[in-house]
Coordinates of C-alpha atoms in Angstrom, one line a residue:
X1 CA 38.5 -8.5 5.7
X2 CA 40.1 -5.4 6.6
X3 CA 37.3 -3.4 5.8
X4 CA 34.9 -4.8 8.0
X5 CA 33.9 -4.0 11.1
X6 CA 34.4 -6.0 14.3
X7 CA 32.1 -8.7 15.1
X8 CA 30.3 -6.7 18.1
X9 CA 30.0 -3.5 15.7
X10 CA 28.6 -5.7 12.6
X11 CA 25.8 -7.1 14.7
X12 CA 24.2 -4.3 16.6
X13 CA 22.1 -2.8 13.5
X14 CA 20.9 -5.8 12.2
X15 CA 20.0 -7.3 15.6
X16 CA 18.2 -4.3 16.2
X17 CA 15.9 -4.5 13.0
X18 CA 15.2 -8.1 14.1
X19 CA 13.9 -6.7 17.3
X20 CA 12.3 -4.3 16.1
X21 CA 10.5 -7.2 14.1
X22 CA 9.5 -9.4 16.6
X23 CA 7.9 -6.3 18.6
X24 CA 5.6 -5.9 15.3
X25 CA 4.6 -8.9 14.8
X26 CA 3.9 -9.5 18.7
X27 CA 1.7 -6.6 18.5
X28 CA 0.3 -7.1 15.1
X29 CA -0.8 -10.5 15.2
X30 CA -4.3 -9.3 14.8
X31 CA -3.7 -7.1 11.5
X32 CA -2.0 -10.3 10.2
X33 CA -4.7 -12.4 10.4
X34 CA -6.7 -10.1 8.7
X35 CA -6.6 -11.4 4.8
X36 CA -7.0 -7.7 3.3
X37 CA -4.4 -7.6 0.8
X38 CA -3.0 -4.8 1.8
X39 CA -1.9 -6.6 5.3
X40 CA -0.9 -9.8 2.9
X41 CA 1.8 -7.7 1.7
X42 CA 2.7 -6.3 4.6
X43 CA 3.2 -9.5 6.9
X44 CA 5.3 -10.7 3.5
X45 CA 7.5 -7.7 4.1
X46 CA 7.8 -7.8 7.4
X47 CA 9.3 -12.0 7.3
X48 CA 11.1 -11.1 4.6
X49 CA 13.0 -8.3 6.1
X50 CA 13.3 -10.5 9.6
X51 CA 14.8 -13.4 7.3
X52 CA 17.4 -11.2 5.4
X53 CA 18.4 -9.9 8.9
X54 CA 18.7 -13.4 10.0
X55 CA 20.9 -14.4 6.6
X56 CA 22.7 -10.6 7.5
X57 CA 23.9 -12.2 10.7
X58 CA 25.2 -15.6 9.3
X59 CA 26.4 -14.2 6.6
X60 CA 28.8 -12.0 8.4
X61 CA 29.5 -14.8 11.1
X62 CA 31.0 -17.2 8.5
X63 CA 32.5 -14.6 6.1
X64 CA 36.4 -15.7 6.1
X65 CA 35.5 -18.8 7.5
X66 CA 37.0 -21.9 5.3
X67 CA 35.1 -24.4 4.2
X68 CA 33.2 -25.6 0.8
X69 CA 29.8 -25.5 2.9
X70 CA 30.4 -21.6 3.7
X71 CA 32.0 -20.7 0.4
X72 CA 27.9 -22.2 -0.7
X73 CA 26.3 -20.5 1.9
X74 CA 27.7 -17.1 1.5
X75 CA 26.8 -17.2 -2.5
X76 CA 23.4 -18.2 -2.0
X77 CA 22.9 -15.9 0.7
X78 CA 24.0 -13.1 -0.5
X79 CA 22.3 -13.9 -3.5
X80 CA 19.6 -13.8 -2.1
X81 CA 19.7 -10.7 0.0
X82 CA 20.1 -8.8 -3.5
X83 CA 16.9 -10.0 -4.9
X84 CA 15.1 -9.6 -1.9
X85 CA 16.3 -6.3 -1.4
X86 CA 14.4 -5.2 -4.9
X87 CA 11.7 -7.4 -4.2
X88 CA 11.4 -5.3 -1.1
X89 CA 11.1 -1.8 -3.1
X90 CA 8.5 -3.8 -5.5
X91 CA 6.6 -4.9 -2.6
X92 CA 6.5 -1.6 -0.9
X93 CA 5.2 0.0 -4.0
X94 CA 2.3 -3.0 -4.1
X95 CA 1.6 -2.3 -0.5
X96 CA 1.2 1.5 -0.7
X97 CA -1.0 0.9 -4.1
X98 CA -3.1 -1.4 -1.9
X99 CA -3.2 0.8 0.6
X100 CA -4.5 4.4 -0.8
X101 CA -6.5 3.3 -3.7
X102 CA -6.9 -0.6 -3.2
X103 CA -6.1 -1.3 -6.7
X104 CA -2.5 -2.6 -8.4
X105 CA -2.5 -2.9 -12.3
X106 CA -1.8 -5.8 -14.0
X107 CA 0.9 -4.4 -15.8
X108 CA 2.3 -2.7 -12.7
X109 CA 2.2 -6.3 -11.2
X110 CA 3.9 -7.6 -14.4
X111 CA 6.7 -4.7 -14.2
X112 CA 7.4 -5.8 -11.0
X113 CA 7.7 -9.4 -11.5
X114 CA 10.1 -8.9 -14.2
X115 CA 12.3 -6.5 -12.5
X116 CA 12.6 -9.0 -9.9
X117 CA 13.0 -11.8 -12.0
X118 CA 15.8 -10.1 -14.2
X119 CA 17.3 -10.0 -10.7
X120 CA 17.4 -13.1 -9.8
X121 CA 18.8 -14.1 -13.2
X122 CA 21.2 -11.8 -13.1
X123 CA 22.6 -13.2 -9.3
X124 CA 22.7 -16.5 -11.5
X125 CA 25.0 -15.6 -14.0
X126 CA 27.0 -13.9 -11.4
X127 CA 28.0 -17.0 -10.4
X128 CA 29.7 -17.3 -13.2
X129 CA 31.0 -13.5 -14.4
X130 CA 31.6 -12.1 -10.0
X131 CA 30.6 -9.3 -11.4
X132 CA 28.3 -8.2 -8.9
X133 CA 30.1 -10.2 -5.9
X134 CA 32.3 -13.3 -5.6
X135 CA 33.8 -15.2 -2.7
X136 CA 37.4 -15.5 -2.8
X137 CA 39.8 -18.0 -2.0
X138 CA 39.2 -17.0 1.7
X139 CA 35.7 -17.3 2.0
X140 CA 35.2 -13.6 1.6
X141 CA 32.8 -11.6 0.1
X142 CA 34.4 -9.1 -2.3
X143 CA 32.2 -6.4 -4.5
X144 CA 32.5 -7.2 -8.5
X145 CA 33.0 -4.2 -10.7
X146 CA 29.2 -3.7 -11.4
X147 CA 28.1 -3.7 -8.1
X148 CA 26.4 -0.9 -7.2
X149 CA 24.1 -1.4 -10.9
X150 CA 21.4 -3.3 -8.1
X151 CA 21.8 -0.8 -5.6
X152 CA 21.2 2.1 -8.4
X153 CA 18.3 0.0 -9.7
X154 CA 17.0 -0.1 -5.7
X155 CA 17.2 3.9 -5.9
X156 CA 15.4 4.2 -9.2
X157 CA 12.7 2.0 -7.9
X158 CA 12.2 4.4 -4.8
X159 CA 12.4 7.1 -7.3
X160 CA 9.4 5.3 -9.3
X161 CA 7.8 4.7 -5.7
X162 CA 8.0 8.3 -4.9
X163 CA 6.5 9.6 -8.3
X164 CA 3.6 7.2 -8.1
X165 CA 2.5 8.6 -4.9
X166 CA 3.0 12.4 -5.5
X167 CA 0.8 11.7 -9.0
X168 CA -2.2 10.1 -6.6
X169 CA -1.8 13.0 -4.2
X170 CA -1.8 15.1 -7.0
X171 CA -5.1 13.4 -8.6
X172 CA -7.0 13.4 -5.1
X173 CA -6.0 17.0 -4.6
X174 CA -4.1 16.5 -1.7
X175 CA -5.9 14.2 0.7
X176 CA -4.0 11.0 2.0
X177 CA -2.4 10.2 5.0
X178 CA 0.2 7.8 4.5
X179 CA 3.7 8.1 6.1
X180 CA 5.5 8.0 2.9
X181 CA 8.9 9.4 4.9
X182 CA 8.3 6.7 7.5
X183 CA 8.8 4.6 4.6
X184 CA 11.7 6.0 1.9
X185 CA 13.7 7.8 5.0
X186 CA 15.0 5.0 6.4
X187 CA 14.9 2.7 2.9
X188 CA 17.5 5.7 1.1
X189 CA 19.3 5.8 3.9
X190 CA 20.3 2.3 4.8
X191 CA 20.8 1.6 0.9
X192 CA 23.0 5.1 0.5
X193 CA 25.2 4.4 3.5
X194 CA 25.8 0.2 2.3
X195 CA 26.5 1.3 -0.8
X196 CA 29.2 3.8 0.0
X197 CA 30.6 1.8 2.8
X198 CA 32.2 -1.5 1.7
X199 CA 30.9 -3.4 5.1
X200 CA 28.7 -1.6 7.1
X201 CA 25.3 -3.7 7.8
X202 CA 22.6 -1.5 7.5
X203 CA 20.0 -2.1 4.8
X204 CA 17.8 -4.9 6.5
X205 CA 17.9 -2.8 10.0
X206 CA 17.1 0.7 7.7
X207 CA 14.1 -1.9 6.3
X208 CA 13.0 -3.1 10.0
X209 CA 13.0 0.7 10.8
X210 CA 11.0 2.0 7.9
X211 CA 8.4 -1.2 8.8
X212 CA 7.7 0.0 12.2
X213 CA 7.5 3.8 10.9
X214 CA 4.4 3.0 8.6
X215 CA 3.0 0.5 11.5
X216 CA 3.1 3.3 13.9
X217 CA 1.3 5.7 10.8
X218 CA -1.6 2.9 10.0
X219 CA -2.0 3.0 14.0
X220 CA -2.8 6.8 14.1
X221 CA -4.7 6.3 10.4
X222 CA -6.8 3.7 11.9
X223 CA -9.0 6.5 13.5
X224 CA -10.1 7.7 10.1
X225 CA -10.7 4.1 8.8
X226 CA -14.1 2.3 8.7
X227 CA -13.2 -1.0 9.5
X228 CA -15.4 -2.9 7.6
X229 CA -15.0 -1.5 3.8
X230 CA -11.4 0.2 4.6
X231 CA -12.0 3.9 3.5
X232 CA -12.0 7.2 5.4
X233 CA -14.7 7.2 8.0
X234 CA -16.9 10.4 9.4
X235 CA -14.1 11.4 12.0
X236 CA -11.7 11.8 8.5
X237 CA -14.5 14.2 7.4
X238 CA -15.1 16.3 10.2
X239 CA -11.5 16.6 10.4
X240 CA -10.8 17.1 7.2
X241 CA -10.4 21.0 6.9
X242 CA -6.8 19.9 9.1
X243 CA -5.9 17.2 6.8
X244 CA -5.9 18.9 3.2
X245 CA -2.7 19.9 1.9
X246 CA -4.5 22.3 -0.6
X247 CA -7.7 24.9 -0.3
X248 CA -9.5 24.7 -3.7
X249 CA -12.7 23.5 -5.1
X250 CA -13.9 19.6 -4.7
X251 CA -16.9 18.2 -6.4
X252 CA -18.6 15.9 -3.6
X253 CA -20.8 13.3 -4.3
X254 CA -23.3 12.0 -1.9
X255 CA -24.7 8.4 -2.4
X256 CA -27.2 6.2 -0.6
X257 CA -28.0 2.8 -0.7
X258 CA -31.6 2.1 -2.1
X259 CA -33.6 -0.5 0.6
X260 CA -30.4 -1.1 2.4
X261 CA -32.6 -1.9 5.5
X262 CA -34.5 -4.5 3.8
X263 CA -31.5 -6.8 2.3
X264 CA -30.5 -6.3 5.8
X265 CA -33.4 -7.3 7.4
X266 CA -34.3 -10.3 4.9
X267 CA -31.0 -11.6 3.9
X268 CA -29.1 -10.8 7.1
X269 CA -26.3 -8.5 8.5
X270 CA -23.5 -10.3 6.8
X271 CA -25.2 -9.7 3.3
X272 CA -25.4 -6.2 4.5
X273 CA -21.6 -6.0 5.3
X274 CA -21.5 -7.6 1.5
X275 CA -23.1 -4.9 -0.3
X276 CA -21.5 -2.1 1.5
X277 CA -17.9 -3.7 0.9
X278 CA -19.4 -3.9 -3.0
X279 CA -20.2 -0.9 -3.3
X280 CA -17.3 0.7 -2.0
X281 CA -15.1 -1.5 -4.5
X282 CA -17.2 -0.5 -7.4
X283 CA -16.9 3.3 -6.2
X284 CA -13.4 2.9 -6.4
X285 CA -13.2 0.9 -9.8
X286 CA -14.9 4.6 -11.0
X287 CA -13.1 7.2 -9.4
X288 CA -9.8 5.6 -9.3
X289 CA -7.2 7.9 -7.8
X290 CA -9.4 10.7 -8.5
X291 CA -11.6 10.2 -5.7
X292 CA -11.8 10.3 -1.9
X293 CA -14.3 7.6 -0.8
X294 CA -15.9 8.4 3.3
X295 CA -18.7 6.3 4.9
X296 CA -20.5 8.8 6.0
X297 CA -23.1 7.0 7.9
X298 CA -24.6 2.9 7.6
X299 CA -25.3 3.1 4.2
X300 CA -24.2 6.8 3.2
X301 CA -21.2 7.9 1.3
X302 CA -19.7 10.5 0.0
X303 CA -17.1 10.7 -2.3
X304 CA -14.8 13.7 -2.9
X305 CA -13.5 14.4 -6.5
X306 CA -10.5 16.8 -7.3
X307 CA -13.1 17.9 -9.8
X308 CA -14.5 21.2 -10.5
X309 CA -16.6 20.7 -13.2
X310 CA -20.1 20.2 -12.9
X311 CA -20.6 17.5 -16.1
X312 CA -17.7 15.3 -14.9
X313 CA -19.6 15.0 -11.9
X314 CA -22.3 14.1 -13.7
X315 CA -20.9 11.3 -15.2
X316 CA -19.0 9.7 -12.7
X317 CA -22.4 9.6 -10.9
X318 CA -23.9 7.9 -14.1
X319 CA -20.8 5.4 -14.2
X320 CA -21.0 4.6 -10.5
X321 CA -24.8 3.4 -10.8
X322 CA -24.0 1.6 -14.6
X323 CA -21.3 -0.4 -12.8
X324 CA -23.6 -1.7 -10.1
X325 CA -26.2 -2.3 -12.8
X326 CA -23.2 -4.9 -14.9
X327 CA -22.9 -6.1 -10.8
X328 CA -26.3 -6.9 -10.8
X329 CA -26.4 -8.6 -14.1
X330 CA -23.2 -10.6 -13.4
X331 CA -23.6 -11.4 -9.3
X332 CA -26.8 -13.8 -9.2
X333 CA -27.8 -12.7 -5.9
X334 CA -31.4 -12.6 -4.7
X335 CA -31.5 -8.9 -4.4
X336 CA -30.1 -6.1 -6.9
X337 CA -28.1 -3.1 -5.4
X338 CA -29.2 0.6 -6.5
X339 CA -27.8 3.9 -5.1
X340 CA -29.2 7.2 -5.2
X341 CA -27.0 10.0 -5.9
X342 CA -26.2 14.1 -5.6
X343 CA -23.0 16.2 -5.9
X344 CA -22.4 19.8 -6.1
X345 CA -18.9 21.6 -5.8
X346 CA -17.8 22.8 -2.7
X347 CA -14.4 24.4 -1.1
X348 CA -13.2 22.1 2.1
X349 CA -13.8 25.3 4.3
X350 CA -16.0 23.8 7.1
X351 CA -19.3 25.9 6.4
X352 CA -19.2 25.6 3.1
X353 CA -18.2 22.1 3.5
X354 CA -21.5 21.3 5.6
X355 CA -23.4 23.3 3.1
X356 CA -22.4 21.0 0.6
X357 CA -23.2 17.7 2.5
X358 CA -26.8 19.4 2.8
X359 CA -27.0 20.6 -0.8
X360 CA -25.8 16.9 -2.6
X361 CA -28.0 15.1 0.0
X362 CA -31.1 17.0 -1.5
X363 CA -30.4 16.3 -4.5
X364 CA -30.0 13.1 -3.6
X365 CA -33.0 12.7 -2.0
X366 CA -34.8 13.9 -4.9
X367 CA -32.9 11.0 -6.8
X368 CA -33.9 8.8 -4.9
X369 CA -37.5 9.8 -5.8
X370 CA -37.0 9.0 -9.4
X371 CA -34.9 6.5 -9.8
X372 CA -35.5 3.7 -7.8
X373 CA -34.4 0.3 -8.8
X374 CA -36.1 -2.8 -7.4
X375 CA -34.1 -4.8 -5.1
X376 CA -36.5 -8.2 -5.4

């Protein structure tokens, strides 16, 4: 092909994004072995990026090269590469999802699969119609006339990716962390510059880059994480008043487990670990992306709402304890989980802020008082 660079020149991206790669999963072997499902995505991202850079590299070795085998090779390849390439947006999504608010919707889970199912029947019949890409009579790869409809439907998905995560910072009031640059930056890029130049190998290397951005965000993030339930830890709250991205009004909502110490001290440390990890996934069934959750201390949480009113408060406090109630019901465990509960509304100005803590953990207290729930 005319248009295609020279074989040194057509390498170097993608051989960098397999590099890159294999220097993240060298150093990330730990994270992979955790089963959290938020590193279950990302260990599927990160092979199948380093596998469509390894298909990138044959693919362009035997373009032109005659043969029946090849002419196979290159349309299953490339085949594949497209449907990866928007199972890669759909898996990002799923990852970030996972990530900030540890919840994916069925139906977002159903969208997804059928995008990428229409995909892969789509590279089907374009065996038949080229109309996204056929090999020629040389063994070359040549665009069909509706090929940039994937790459357009790659965009919209970032598009959709993008809006998802500006409405959960918009419903926690500003507080997250995530790298989401690290992660469209180099994905627009590397799909803009393919698209608009016939040739150039870029996407999977843009995909390697954007991989290592967010590994290199989750390493700073990992300060603020508790390691055993996953949300913000005490260092994210004292430090909060530098991470907001807006100064208004919060409701915060301080909780503590009833007779943590004694499940603890009769059932063992690992049912311990168990009920704080339930808890914090019940807390999270309630708020949803309107809450911040923070392990505050062993068995202390707060929560912070982008909520200013005082009877909203209220309830999500009533619908944190009813779902640990339908827990208890439902689990069949020796003990029953109970929480004790205050909130009051606060600005994230650090005295204030403090004054809050003290002024939901008295009410709390005073919860606690009268409604205890037995454990045994």
């Amino acid at each position: 092909m005319n248009d295609v660079l020279d074989f040194q020149e057509g390498y170097v991206s993608t051989l960098i994004g397999i590099m890159l790669l294999l220097v993240i999963i060298q150093n990330n072997r730990w994270r992979f072995n955790d089963n959290r499902r938020e590193n279950t995505l990302l260990l599927s991202l990160v092979v199948s990026v380093f596998l469509a850079c390894i298909l990138d590299c044959m693919v362009f070795y035997l373009d032109g090269k005659p043969g029946a085998f090849n002419w196979w090779f290159l349309y299953v390849a490339n085949s594949f590469m497209y449907v990866i390439n928007i199972a890669l947006c759909c898996c990002w999504l799923a990852f970030t999802m996972e990530f900030l608010v540890a919840h994916v919707s069925k139906l977002q889970i159903r969208v997804m699969g059928v995008v990428v199912f229409i995909t892969a029947i789509t590279m089907l019949y374009n065996f038949y119609d080229g109309s996204i890409f056929y090999i020629n009579e040389y063994n070359q790869y040549v665009r069909g006339p509706n090929n940039s409809v994937l790459f357009w439907l790659a965009i919209g998905l970032i598009g959709y990716f993008l809006c998802v995560y500006e409405y959960i910072v918009y419903k926690t009031g500003g507080i997250q962390l995530f790298p989401i640059s690290s992660v469209v930056g180099p994905l627009l890029v590397g799909i803009v510059v393919q698209m608009f130049n016939y040739g150039v190998l870029v996407i999977w290397a843009a995909a390697a880059v954007s991989i290592t951005g967010v590994i290199l965000g989750l390493q700073n993030e990992m300060i603020f994480r508790d390691n055993l339930t996953g949300v913000y830890n005490r260092h994210f709250f004292d430090n909060i008043n530098n991470i907001i991205k807006k100064k208004h009004p919060f409701g915060l909502m301080f909780l503590d487990l009833n007779e943590f110490k004694f499940i603890n001290d009769q059932y063992g440390h690992e049912a311990g670990d168990e009920v704080l990890k339930t808890v914090v996934k019940l807390m999270r069934k309630v708020v949803g992306f309107s809450g911040t959750i923070i392990r505050y201390g062993g068995d202390e949480f707060i929560i912070l709402i982008n909520s200013e009113d005082e009877q909203e408060m209220k309830e999500y406090v009533q619908n944190v304890k009813d779902e640990i109630i339908d827990y208890n019901l439902e689990s069949g465990k020796p003990y029953n989980i109970s929480v004790a509960a205050g909130y009051c509304i606060t600005s994230l100005e650090p005295d204030k802020l403090m004054e809050a803590v003290n002024v939901a953990d008295k009410y709390m207290y005073i919860d606690k008082e009268n409604d205890k729930l037995s454990f045994y």
